Amino acid sequence: MSQLLRKPQQKEISEGVTVVQEVNSETSQLEYVGVKVVDLAPGRSYKENLSNTECCIVALTGKINVSDSEQVFENLGTRESVFEKKPTDSVYVSNDRTFEVMAVTQARIVLCYSPSSQSLPTKLIKADDNSIENRGKYSNKRLVHNILPDSDPSANSLLVVEVYTESGNWSSYPPHKHDQDNLPHESFLEETYYHEMNPRQGFVFQRVYTDDRSIDETMAAENGDVVVVPAGYHPVGVPDGYESYYLNVMAGPSRSWKFHNEPAHEWILNRK
């Protein structure tokens, strides 16, 4: 059984509140990254006390209200499907705070976590605040929405980004890694991938492997799956006829995204 591929669990924790995915330090090899995917029926709420953890609340689909007991942000969310390819709204909440998310419409949220000891202000990250990039060429084309990039000092550890990969293309490719605390050349960042497909019955292939092959696993990730990347390279291939979406959560001892391409495949970047 795969240690890195997590299938949806659909655990109803109260009426109208369903935990679809939950990955944390108790259920995985990860020390710095946690992720929870929650479905909310209209009018239902999810509440959590963060203690020594920071959280980025991503309004994946539907409309939500978010409160941190001092501020309320209303009618967040911009899309009914991630494949509308519009940036969405998010809220960053620091450690030692309590937050509550209430669904205005049927909604799916992604809660992105990392350990934190320094309290920071709660921040609304509007859809318009997302920087948008088109990366790659040939069969490596993808669209990126930066929710919490390392250029934004709003968080202590968390990095959050959405990536769309076109049909028949590759992403996180050529294979790169960020598992060495060796700045300025490379940073140590754990990572999770939350996957969705269009059409929903699709799948992508993702390989996670280290130089010494102590980790070497190739998975078929389906809609709603989470892939855990504790270390190593982690490319994604999208079959013809399907589009891929994934939400990345990264965190580590330094809040800096410095990656290292696998030397054997770096030549791909230099093609004319």
CSV table of C-alpha atoms in Angstrom, one decimal:
chain,number,residue,atom,x,y,z
A,1,MET,CA,0.0,0.0,0.0
A,2,SER,CA,1.3,3.5,-0.9
A,3,GLN,CA,2.6,5.6,2.0
A,4,LEU,CA,2.4,8.7,-0.2
A,5,LEU,CA,-1.0,8.5,-1.9
A,6,ARG,CA,-4.0,9.4,0.2
A,7,LYS,CA,-7.6,8.7,-1.0
A,8,PRO,CA,-10.6,10.7,0.1
A,9,GLN,CA,-12.1,9.6,3.4
A,10,GLN,CA,-15.5,11.4,3.5
A,11,LYS,CA,-15.7,11.5,7.3
A,12,GLU,CA,-18.8,13.5,8.5
A,13,ILE,CA,-17.8,15.1,11.8
A,14,SER,CA,-21.1,16.9,12.3
A,15,GLU,CA,-24.2,17.5,10.3
A,16,GLY,CA,-23.3,19.1,6.9
A,17,VAL,CA,-19.5,19.1,7.8
A,18,THR,CA,-17.4,16.4,6.0
A,19,VAL,CA,-13.7,16.0,6.2
A,20,VAL,CA,-12.6,14.8,2.8
A,21,GLN,CA,-8.9,14.6,3.4
A,22,GLU,CA,-6.6,15.1,6.5
A,23,VAL,CA,-2.8,14.8,6.4
A,24,ASN,CA,-0.7,15.8,9.4
A,25,SER,CA,2.4,14.8,11.4
A,26,GLU,CA,0.5,12.1,13.1
A,27,THR,CA,-0.7,10.4,9.9
A,28,SER,CA,2.3,10.9,7.7
A,29,GLN,CA,6.1,11.5,7.5
A,30,LEU,CA,5.6,15.2,7.4
A,31,GLU,CA,6.8,17.5,10.2
A,32,TYR,CA,6.1,20.9,8.7
A,33,VAL,CA,3.0,20.5,6.5
A,34,GLY,CA,-0.6,19.7,7.2
A,35,VAL,CA,-3.6,19.8,5.0
A,36,LYS,CA,-7.4,19.3,5.6
A,37,VAL,CA,-10.1,19.3,2.9
A,38,VAL,CA,-13.6,20.1,4.2
A,39,ASP,CA,-17.0,20.1,2.5
A,40,LEU,CA,-19.6,22.4,4.1
A,41,ALA,CA,-23.3,22.4,3.4
A,42,PRO,CA,-25.0,25.8,3.3
A,43,GLY,CA,-25.3,27.4,6.7
A,44,ARG,CA,-22.9,24.9,8.3
A,45,SER,CA,-19.7,25.9,10.1
A,46,TYR,CA,-16.3,24.5,10.9
A,47,LYS,CA,-14.4,25.9,13.9
A,48,GLU,CA,-10.8,25.3,15.1
A,49,ASN,CA,-8.4,26.6,17.7
A,50,LEU,CA,-4.9,26.8,16.1
A,51,SER,CA,-2.7,26.8,19.2
A,52,ASN,CA,0.9,26.5,17.9
A,53,THR,CA,-0.1,26.3,14.2
A,54,GLU,CA,-0.7,28.8,11.4
A,55,CYS,CA,-3.4,28.2,8.8
A,56,CYS,CA,-4.2,29.4,5.3
A,57,ILE,CA,-8.0,28.9,4.6
A,58,VAL,CA,-8.5,28.5,0.8
A,59,ALA,CA,-12.1,29.0,-0.5
A,60,LEU,CA,-11.6,26.2,-3.1
A,61,THR,CA,-15.2,26.3,-4.4
A,62,GLY,CA,-18.5,28.0,-3.2
A,63,LYS,CA,-19.0,31.0,-0.9
A,64,ILE,CA,-17.9,31.2,2.7
A,65,ASN,CA,-17.6,33.6,5.6
A,66,VAL,CA,-14.5,33.5,7.8
A,67,SER,CA,-14.0,34.9,11.3
A,68,ASP,CA,-11.0,34.9,13.6
A,69,SER,CA,-13.1,36.1,16.6
A,70,GLU,CA,-12.1,39.7,15.9
A,71,GLN,CA,-12.7,40.2,12.2
A,72,VAL,CA,-15.3,38.7,9.8
A,73,PHE,CA,-14.7,38.3,6.1
A,74,GLU,CA,-17.9,37.7,4.1
A,75,ASN,CA,-18.8,36.1,0.8
A,76,LEU,CA,-15.4,34.8,0.0
A,77,GLY,CA,-14.9,32.5,-3.0
A,78,THR,CA,-15.1,33.2,-6.7
A,79,ARG,CA,-16.0,29.9,-8.4
A,80,GLU,CA,-18.1,26.8,-8.4
A,81,SER,CA,-15.4,24.7,-10.0
A,82,VAL,CA,-11.6,25.1,-9.8
A,83,PHE,CA,-11.6,24.6,-13.6
A,84,GLU,CA,-13.1,28.0,-14.1
A,85,LYS,CA,-9.4,28.9,-13.7
A,86,LYS,CA,-10.1,32.0,-11.7
A,87,PRO,CA,-8.0,32.9,-8.6
A,88,THR,CA,-10.0,32.6,-5.4
A,89,ASP,CA,-10.0,34.2,-2.0
A,90,SER,CA,-8.1,32.9,1.1
A,91,VAL,CA,-7.5,34.0,4.7
A,92,TYR,CA,-4.3,33.6,6.6
A,93,VAL,CA,-4.8,33.1,10.4
A,94,SER,CA,-1.8,32.9,12.8
A,95,ASN,CA,-1.1,30.6,15.7
A,96,ASP,CA,-3.0,31.0,19.1
A,97,ARG,CA,-6.2,32.1,17.3
A,98,THR,CA,-9.5,30.5,16.8
A,99,PHE,CA,-11.2,30.6,13.4
A,100,GLU,CA,-14.6,29.7,12.1
A,101,VAL,CA,-15.7,29.1,8.5
A,102,MET,CA,-19.4,29.2,7.6
A,103,ALA,CA,-20.7,28.1,4.2
A,104,VAL,CA,-22.9,30.6,2.5
A,105,THR,CA,-23.4,28.1,-0.4
A,106,GLN,CA,-22.2,24.5,-0.7
A,107,ALA,CA,-18.5,24.9,-0.3
A,108,ARG,CA,-15.2,23.1,-0.3
A,109,ILE,CA,-12.3,24.6,1.7
A,110,VAL,CA,-8.7,23.6,2.0
A,111,LEU,CA,-7.0,24.3,5.3
A,112,CYS,CA,-3.2,24.5,4.9
A,113,TYR,CA,-1.2,24.2,8.2
A,114,SER,CA,2.3,24.6,9.5
A,115,PRO,CA,3.8,24.8,13.0
A,116,SER,CA,4.2,28.5,14.1
A,117,SER,CA,5.4,30.3,17.2
A,118,GLN,CA,5.3,33.9,16.1
A,119,SER,CA,1.8,35.6,16.0
A,120,LEU,CA,1.1,37.6,12.9
A,121,PRO,CA,-1.9,39.6,11.8
A,122,THR,CA,-4.9,37.8,10.2
A,123,LYS,CA,-4.9,38.6,6.5
A,124,LEU,CA,-7.5,38.5,3.8
A,125,ILE,CA,-5.8,37.3,0.6
A,126,LYS,CA,-8.2,38.5,-2.1
A,127,ALA,CA,-8.4,36.8,-5.5
A,128,ASP,CA,-7.0,39.9,-7.0
A,129,ASP,CA,-4.0,39.6,-4.7
A,130,ASN,CA,-2.9,36.4,-6.4
A,131,SER,CA,-0.1,36.8,-8.8
A,132,ILE,CA,-0.6,34.8,-12.0
A,133,GLU,CA,2.1,33.1,-14.0
A,134,ASN,CA,2.3,31.1,-17.2
A,135,ARG,CA,5.2,28.8,-17.0
A,136,GLY,CA,6.9,26.4,-19.3
A,137,LYS,CA,6.9,25.6,-23.1
A,138,TYR,CA,6.4,22.7,-25.4
A,139,SER,CA,4.7,20.0,-23.3
A,140,ASN,CA,5.5,21.6,-20.0
A,141,LYS,CA,2.8,24.4,-20.0
A,142,ARG,CA,1.0,25.3,-16.8
A,143,LEU,CA,-0.9,28.2,-15.2
A,144,VAL,CA,0.0,29.2,-11.7
A,145,HIS,CA,-1.9,31.2,-9.1
A,146,ASN,CA,0.4,32.3,-6.2
A,147,ILE,CA,-1.7,32.5,-3.0
A,148,LEU,CA,1.1,32.7,-0.4
A,149,PRO,CA,4.4,32.9,-2.2
A,150,ASP,CA,7.7,33.4,-0.4
A,151,SER,CA,7.7,37.0,-1.6
A,152,ASP,CA,4.7,37.7,0.7
A,153,PRO,CA,5.8,38.0,4.3
A,154,SER,CA,2.3,37.4,5.7
A,155,ALA,CA,3.1,33.9,7.0
A,156,ASN,CA,5.8,32.3,9.2
A,157,SER,CA,6.3,29.1,7.3
A,158,LEU,CA,3.4,28.4,4.8
A,159,LEU,CA,3.7,28.6,1.0
A,160,VAL,CA,0.5,28.0,-0.9
A,161,VAL,CA,0.0,27.9,-4.7
A,162,GLU,CA,-2.5,26.6,-7.3
A,163,VAL,CA,-1.3,25.0,-10.6
A,164,TYR,CA,-3.2,24.1,-13.7
A,165,THR,CA,-1.6,21.7,-16.2
A,166,GLU,CA,-2.9,21.4,-19.8
A,167,SER,CA,-3.9,18.1,-21.4
A,168,GLY,CA,-0.9,16.0,-22.4
A,169,ASN,CA,1.5,18.2,-20.5
A,170,TRP,CA,3.9,17.7,-17.6
A,171,SER,CA,4.2,19.7,-14.4
A,172,SER,CA,6.8,20.0,-11.7
A,173,TYR,CA,9.0,19.1,-14.6
A,174,PRO,CA,11.8,18.6,-15.4
A,175,PRO,CA,12.0,16.9,-12.0
A,176,HIS,CA,13.0,19.2,-9.2
A,177,LYS,CA,13.4,18.8,-5.4
A,178,HIS,CA,13.7,21.0,-2.3
A,179,ASP,CA,14.8,18.7,0.4
A,180,GLN,CA,18.2,20.1,1.5
A,181,ASP,CA,18.6,23.0,4.0
A,182,ASN,CA,21.4,24.5,1.9
A,183,LEU,CA,20.4,28.1,1.2
A,184,PRO,CA,20.9,30.1,-1.0
A,185,HIS,CA,21.1,27.1,-3.3
A,186,GLU,CA,18.3,24.9,-2.1
A,187,SER,CA,15.7,25.1,0.7
A,188,PHE,CA,14.1,22.2,2.7
A,189,LEU,CA,10.4,22.3,2.1
A,190,GLU,CA,7.9,19.4,2.6
A,191,GLU,CA,5.0,19.5,0.3
A,192,THR,CA,1.5,18.1,-0.4
A,193,TYR,CA,-0.4,18.0,-3.7
A,194,TYR,CA,-4.2,18.1,-3.6
A,195,HIS,CA,-5.4,16.9,-7.0
A,196,GLU,CA,-8.5,17.5,-9.1
A,197,MET,CA,-9.2,16.4,-12.7
A,198,ASN,CA,-11.3,17.7,-15.6
A,199,PRO,CA,-13.3,15.6,-16.5
A,200,ARG,CA,-13.5,14.1,-13.0
A,201,GLN,CA,-12.9,10.5,-14.0
A,202,GLY,CA,-9.4,11.4,-15.1
A,203,PHE,CA,-6.1,10.7,-13.4
A,204,VAL,CA,-2.5,11.9,-13.4
A,205,PHE,CA,0.7,10.1,-12.8
A,206,GLN,CA,3.0,11.4,-10.1
A,207,ARG,CA,6.4,10.0,-9.2
A,208,VAL,CA,8.1,10.9,-5.9
A,209,TYR,CA,11.8,9.7,-5.7
A,210,THR,CA,15.1,10.7,-4.1
A,211,ASP,CA,18.6,10.5,-5.5
A,212,ASP,CA,19.4,7.4,-3.6
A,213,ARG,CA,15.9,5.9,-4.4
A,214,SER,CA,15.2,5.4,-0.7
A,215,ILE,CA,11.9,6.9,-1.8
A,216,ASP,CA,10.7,5.8,-5.2
A,217,GLU,CA,7.0,5.6,-5.8
A,218,THR,CA,4.9,6.2,-8.9
A,219,MET,CA,1.2,6.8,-8.4
A,220,ALA,CA,-2.0,7.3,-10.4
A,221,ALA,CA,-3.6,10.2,-8.5
A,222,GLU,CA,-7.4,10.6,-9.0
A,223,ASN,CA,-9.8,13.4,-8.3
A,224,GLY,CA,-9.7,14.4,-4.7
A,225,ASP,CA,-6.5,12.5,-3.9
A,226,VAL,CA,-3.6,14.0,-1.9
A,227,VAL,CA,0.1,13.1,-2.6
A,228,VAL,CA,2.6,13.5,0.2
A,229,VAL,CA,6.1,14.7,-0.7
A,230,PRO,CA,8.4,14.4,2.4
A,231,ALA,CA,11.5,14.6,0.1
A,232,GLY,CA,12.7,14.1,-3.4
A,233,TYR,CA,11.7,14.9,-6.9
A,234,HIS,CA,7.9,14.9,-7.7
A,235,PRO,CA,6.9,15.4,-11.4
A,236,VAL,CA,3.3,15.1,-12.6
A,237,GLY,CA,2.2,13.8,-16.0
A,238,VAL,CA,-1.3,14.6,-17.4
A,239,PRO,CA,-2.8,12.1,-19.9
A,240,ASP,CA,-4.3,13.4,-23.2
A,241,GLY,CA,-7.9,14.6,-22.9
A,242,TYR,CA,-7.8,15.7,-19.3
A,243,GLU,CA,-6.8,18.9,-17.4
A,244,SER,CA,-5.1,18.8,-14.1
A,245,TYR,CA,-5.5,21.1,-11.1
A,246,TYR,CA,-3.5,20.8,-7.9
A,247,LEU,CA,-3.1,22.9,-4.8
A,248,ASN,CA,0.4,22.8,-3.3
A,249,VAL,CA,1.1,23.4,0.4
A,250,MET,CA,4.8,23.8,1.3
A,251,ALA,CA,6.6,24.6,4.6
A,252,GLY,CA,10.0,24.0,6.2
A,253,PRO,CA,12.5,25.6,8.6
A,254,SER,CA,13.1,28.5,6.2
A,255,ARG,CA,10.3,30.2,4.3
A,256,SER,CA,12.1,30.2,0.9
A,257,TRP,CA,11.4,28.3,-2.3
A,258,LYS,CA,14.8,27.4,-3.7
A,259,PHE,CA,14.7,24.1,-5.7
A,260,HIS,CA,17.3,21.9,-7.4
A,261,ASN,CA,16.6,20.3,-10.8
A,262,GLU,CA,17.6,16.7,-11.3
A,263,PRO,CA,20.9,17.1,-13.3
A,264,ALA,CA,20.1,14.2,-15.7
A,265,HIS,CA,17.0,16.0,-17.0
A,266,GLU,CA,17.9,19.6,-16.7
A,267,TRP,CA,18.8,19.7,-20.4
A,268,ILE,CA,15.1,19.8,-21.2
A,269,LEU,CA,15.1,23.5,-20.0
A,270,ASN,CA,17.7,24.4,-22.6
A,271,ARG,CA,16.0,23.2,-25.8
A,272,LYS,CA,15.6,25.7,-28.6
